[in-house]
Coordinates of C-alpha atoms in Angstrom, one line a residue:
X1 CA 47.7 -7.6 -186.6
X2 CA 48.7 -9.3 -183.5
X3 CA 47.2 -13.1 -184.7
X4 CA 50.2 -12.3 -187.1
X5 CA 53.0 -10.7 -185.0
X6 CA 51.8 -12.7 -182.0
X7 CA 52.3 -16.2 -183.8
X8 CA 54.4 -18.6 -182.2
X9 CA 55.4 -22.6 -183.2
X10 CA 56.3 -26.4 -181.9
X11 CA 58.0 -28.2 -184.0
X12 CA 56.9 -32.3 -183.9
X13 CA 60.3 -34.7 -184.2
X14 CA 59.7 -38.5 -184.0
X15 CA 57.0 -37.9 -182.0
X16 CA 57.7 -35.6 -179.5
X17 CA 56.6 -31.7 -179.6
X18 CA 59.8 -29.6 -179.6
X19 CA 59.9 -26.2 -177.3
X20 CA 57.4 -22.9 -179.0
X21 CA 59.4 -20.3 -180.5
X22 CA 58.2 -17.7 -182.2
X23 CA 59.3 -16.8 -186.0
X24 CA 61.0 -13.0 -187.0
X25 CA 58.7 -12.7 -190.1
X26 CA 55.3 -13.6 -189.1
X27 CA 53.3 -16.6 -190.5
X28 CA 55.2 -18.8 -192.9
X29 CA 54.2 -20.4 -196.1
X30 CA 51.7 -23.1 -195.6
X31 CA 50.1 -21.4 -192.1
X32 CA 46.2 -22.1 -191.6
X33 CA 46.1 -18.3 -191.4
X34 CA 47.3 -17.9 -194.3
X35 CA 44.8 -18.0 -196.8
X36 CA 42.7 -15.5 -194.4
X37 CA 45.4 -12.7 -194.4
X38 CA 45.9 -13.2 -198.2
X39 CA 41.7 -12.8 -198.4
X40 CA 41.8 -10.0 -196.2
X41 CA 44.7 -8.3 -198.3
X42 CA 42.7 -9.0 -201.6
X43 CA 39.4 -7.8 -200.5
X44 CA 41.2 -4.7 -200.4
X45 CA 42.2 -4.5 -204.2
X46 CA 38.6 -5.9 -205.2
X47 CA 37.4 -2.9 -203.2
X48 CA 39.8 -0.3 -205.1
X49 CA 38.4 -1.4 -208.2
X50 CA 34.8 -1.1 -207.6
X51 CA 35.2 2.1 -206.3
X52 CA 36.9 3.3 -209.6
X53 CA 34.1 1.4 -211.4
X54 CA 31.6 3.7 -209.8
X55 CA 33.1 6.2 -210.4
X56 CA 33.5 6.1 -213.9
X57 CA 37.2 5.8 -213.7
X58 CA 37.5 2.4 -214.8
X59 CA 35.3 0.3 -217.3
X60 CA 35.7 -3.9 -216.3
X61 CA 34.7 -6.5 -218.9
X62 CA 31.4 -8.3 -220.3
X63 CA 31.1 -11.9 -221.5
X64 CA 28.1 -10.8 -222.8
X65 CA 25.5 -8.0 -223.7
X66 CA 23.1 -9.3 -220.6
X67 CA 26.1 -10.9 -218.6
X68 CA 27.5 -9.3 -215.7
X69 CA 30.7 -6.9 -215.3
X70 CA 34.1 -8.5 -214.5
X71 CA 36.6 -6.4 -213.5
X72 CA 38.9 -8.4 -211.4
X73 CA 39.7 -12.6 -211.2
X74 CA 42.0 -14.2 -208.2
X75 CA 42.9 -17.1 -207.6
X76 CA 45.6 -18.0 -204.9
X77 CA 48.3 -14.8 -205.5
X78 CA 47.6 -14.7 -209.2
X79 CA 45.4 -12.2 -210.4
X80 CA 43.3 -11.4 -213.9
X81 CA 42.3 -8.3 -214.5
X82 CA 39.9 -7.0 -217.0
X83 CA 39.5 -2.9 -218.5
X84 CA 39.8 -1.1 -222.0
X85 CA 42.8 -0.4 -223.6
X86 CA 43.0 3.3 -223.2
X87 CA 46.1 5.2 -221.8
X88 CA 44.0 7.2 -219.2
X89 CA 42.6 3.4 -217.8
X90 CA 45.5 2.4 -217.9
X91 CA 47.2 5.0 -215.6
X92 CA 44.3 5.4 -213.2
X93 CA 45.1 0.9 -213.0
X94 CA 48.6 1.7 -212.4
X95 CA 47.9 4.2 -209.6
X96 CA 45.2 1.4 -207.9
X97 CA 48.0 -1.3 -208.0
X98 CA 50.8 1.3 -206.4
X99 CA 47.8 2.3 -204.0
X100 CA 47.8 -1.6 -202.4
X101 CA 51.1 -1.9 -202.6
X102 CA 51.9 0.8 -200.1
X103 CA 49.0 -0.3 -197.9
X104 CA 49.4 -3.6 -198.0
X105 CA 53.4 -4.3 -198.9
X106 CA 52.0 -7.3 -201.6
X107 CA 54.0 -5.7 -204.7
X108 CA 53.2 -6.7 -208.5
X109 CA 55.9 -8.8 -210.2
X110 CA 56.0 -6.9 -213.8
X111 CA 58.1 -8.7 -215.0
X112 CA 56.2 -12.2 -214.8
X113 CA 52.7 -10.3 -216.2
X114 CA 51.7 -10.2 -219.3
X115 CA 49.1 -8.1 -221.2
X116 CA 46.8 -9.5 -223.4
X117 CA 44.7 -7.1 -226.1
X118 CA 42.1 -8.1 -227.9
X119 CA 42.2 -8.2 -232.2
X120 CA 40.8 -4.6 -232.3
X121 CA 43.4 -2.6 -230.2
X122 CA 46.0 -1.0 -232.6
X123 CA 49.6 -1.8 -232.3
X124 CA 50.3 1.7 -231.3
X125 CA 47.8 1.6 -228.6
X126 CA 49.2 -1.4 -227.3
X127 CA 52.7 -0.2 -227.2
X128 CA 51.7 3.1 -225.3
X129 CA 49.5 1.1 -222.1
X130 CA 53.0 -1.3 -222.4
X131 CA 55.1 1.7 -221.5
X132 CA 52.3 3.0 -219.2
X133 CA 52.2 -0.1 -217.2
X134 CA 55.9 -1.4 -217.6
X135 CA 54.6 -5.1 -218.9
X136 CA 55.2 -6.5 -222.0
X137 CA 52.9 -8.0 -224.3
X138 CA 51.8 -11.2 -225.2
X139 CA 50.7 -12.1 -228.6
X140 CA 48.7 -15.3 -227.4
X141 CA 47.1 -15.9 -223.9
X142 CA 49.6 -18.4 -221.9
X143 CA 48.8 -21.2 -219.8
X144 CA 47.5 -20.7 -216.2
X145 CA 47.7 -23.4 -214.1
X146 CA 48.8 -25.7 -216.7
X147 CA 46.0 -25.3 -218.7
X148 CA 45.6 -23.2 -221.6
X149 CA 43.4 -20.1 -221.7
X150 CA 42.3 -19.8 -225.1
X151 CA 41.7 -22.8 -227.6
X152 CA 41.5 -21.5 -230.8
X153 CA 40.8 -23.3 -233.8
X154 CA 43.5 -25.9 -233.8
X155 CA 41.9 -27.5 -230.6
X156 CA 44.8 -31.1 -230.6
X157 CA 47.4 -29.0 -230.6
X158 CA 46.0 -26.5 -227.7
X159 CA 46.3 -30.6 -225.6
X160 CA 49.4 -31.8 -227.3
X161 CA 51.3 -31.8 -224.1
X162 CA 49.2 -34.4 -223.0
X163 CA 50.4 -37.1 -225.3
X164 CA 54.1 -36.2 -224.8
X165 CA 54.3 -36.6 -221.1
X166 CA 52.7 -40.2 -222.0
X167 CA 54.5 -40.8 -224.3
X168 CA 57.3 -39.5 -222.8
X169 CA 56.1 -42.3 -219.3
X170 CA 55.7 -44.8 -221.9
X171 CA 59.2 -45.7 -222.5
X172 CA 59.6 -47.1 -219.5
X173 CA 60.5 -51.4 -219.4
X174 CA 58.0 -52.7 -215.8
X175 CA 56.8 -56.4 -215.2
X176 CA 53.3 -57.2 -216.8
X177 CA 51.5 -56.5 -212.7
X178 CA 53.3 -53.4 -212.7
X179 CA 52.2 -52.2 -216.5
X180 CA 48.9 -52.6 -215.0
X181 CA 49.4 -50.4 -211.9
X182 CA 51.6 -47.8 -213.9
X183 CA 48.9 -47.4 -216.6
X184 CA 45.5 -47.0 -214.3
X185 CA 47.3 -44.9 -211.5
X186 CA 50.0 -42.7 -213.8
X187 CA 49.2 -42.6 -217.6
X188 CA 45.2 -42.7 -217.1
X189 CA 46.1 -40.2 -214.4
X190 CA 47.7 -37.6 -216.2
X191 CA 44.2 -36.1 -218.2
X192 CA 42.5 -36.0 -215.3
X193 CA 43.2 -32.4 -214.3
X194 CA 42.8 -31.4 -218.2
X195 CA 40.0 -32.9 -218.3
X196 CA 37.6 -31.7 -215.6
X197 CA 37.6 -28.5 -217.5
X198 CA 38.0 -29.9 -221.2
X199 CA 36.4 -32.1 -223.3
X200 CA 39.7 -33.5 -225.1
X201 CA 38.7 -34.2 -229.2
X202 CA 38.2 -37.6 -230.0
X203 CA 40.9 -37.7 -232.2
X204 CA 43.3 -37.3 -229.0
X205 CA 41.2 -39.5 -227.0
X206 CA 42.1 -42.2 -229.4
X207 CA 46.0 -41.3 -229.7
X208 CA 46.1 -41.6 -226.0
X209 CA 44.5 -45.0 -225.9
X210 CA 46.9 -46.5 -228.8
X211 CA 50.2 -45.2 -226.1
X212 CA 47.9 -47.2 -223.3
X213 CA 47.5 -50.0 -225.6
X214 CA 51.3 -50.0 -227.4
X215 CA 52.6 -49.8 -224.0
X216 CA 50.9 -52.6 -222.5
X217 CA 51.5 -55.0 -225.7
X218 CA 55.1 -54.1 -225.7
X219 CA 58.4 -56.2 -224.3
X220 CA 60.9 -54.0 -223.2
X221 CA 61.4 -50.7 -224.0
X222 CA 62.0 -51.2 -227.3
X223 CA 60.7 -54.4 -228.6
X224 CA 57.3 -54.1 -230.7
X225 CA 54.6 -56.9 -229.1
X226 CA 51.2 -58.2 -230.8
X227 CA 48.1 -56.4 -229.5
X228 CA 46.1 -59.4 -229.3
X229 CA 42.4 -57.6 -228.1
X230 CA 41.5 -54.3 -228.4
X231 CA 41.7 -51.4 -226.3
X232 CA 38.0 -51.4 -225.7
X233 CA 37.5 -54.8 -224.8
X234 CA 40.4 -54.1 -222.1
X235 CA 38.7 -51.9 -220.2
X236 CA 35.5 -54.0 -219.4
X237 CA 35.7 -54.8 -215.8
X238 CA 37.8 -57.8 -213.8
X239 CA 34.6 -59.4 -213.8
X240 CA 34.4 -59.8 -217.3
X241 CA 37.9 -61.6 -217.3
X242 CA 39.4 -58.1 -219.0
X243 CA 41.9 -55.7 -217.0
X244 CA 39.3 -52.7 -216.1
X245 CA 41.3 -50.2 -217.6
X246 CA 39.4 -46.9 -217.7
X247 CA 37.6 -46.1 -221.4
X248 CA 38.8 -42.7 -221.6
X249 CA 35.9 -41.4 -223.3
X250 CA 33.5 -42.2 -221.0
X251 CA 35.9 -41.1 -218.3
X252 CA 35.6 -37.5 -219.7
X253 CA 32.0 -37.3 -219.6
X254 CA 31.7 -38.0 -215.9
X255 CA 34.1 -35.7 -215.4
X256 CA 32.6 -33.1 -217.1
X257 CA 29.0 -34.4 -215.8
X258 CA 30.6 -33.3 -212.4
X259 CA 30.7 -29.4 -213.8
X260 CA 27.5 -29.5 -215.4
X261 CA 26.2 -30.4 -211.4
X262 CA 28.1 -27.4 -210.2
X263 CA 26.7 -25.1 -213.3
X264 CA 22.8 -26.1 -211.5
X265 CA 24.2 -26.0 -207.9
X266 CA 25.8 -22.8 -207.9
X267 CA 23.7 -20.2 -210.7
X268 CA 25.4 -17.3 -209.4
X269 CA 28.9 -18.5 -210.2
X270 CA 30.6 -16.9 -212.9
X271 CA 31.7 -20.3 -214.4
X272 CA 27.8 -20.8 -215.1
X273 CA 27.8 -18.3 -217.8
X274 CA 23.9 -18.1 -217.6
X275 CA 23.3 -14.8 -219.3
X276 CA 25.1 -15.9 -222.2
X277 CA 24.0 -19.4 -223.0
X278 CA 20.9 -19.8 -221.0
X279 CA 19.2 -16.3 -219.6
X280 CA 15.7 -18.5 -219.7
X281 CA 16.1 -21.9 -219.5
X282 CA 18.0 -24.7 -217.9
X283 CA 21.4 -25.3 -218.8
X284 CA 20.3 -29.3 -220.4
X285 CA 18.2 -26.9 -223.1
X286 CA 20.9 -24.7 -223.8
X287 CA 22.7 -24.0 -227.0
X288 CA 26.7 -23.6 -227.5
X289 CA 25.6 -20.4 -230.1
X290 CA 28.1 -19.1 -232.7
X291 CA 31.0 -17.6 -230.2
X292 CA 31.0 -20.4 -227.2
X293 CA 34.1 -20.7 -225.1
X294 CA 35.3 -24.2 -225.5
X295 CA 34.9 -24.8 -221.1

């Protein structure tokens, strides 16, 4: 503990490094250290739960029959967690979580976690591990991270928010060089997080690339102009004597290209989903099947 209670600071103004002091409360948001002590703290709770694992106490989660058992998910200070939905797991989770808290002083913000039960679980059942753990639950699986964790059927709407932030940029009145800036560094920019882990319907796609194209045609912010190329013939390069705006399509792909490298980089990732879609073969012969996760 004493690379934390032992920490000390210079503060850098205009130049010149200010006198070291040392803080009352340890390392401060934004510390190198940081992520260490949260890892170290973590590694704890990972290790709580594969003890009650082998133990029989607690039962984690398959993605399939030959894939491997998931128990736990974390990501920064945000944590998934995975077990049946049974009053007795659920009080031997409760007593695990209360367990780090006292040894570590991290405590569980109930009231921003949410418990998500799959089709099968009775209402009853769900109500009793909802008293059990004190948090409420949720009827469909919120976004994380600004991305959506289940796409069901309706797979536009899942990416609706998407077209309203461009839409939303869109009414905005700039000089022709600055349309051209504005579009390839904010409205072509605003998929790209979505879209490393997506592959956006076409249907989208296109809607996007009509508010690209309406907002490039248009004079001021309110007045209708004449679109006098297509969209597709504006995003061949400068060379070409077009504008080199990105096809948004093809954009996606690489994107997504990008994951499919990591998928034959990195087999033992759970993102590669191996035993599921490909348990003897490469992932370029593999097959979606009949219950595929839309990533």
């Amino acid at each position: 503990m004493k690379c934390i209670s032992t920490v000390s600071y210079a503060v850098n103004i205009n130049g010149n490094r200010g006198r070291v002091f040392q803080p009352t409360r340890g390392l401060r948001q934004g510390d190198p250290l940081s992520p260490y002590l949260f890892l170290i703290c973590s590694e704890g709770l990972s290790s709580l739960i594969r003890l009650a694992i082998r133990e029989g106490v607690l039962k984690g989660l398959k993605a399939s029959r030959r894939g491997p058992l998931i128990s736990n998910l974390l990501f920064a200070d945000d944590c998934i967690l995975f077990g049946e939905a049974t009053k007795e797991r659920a009080t031997f989770l409760k007593d695990i979580l209360k367990e780090y808290e006292q040894c570590s002083g991290q405590c569980v913000n109930f009231s921003k976690s949410t418990i998500f039960f799959s089709s099968n679980t009775s209402e009853g059942v769900k109500e009793e591990i909802s008293d059990v753990l004190g948090v409420r639950c949720s009827t469909n699986m919120e976004k994380f991270l600004g991305l959506p964790n289940v796409v069901g059927k309706r797979k536009k709407e899942s990416f609706q928010n998407l077209k309203d932030e461009n839409w939303t940029m869109e009414h905005k009145a700039f000089l022709t060089r600055g349309k051209e800036v504005f579009i390839k560094l904010v409205l072509q920019a605003i998929p790209t997080y979505t879209i490393t882990c997506f592959l956006l319907p076409k249907s989208l796609c296109g809607e996007l690339e009509n508010i690209f194209a309406k907002f490039w045609w248009q004079h001021g912010k309110k007045k209708k102009g004449i679109h006098w190329c297509q969209w597709k013939f504006m995003c061949r390069s400068k060379e070409e004597g077009r504008m080199g705006f990105r096809n948004m399509s093809h954009f996606y792909i690489s994107l997504l290209a990008k994951q499919g490298w990591r998928i034959i980089n990195n087999q033992n990732s759970f993102v590669t989903h191996k035993a599921k879609y490909f348990p003897n073969d490469q992932i370029l012969n593999s097959r979606l099947g009949n219950s595929s996760s839309y990533t």
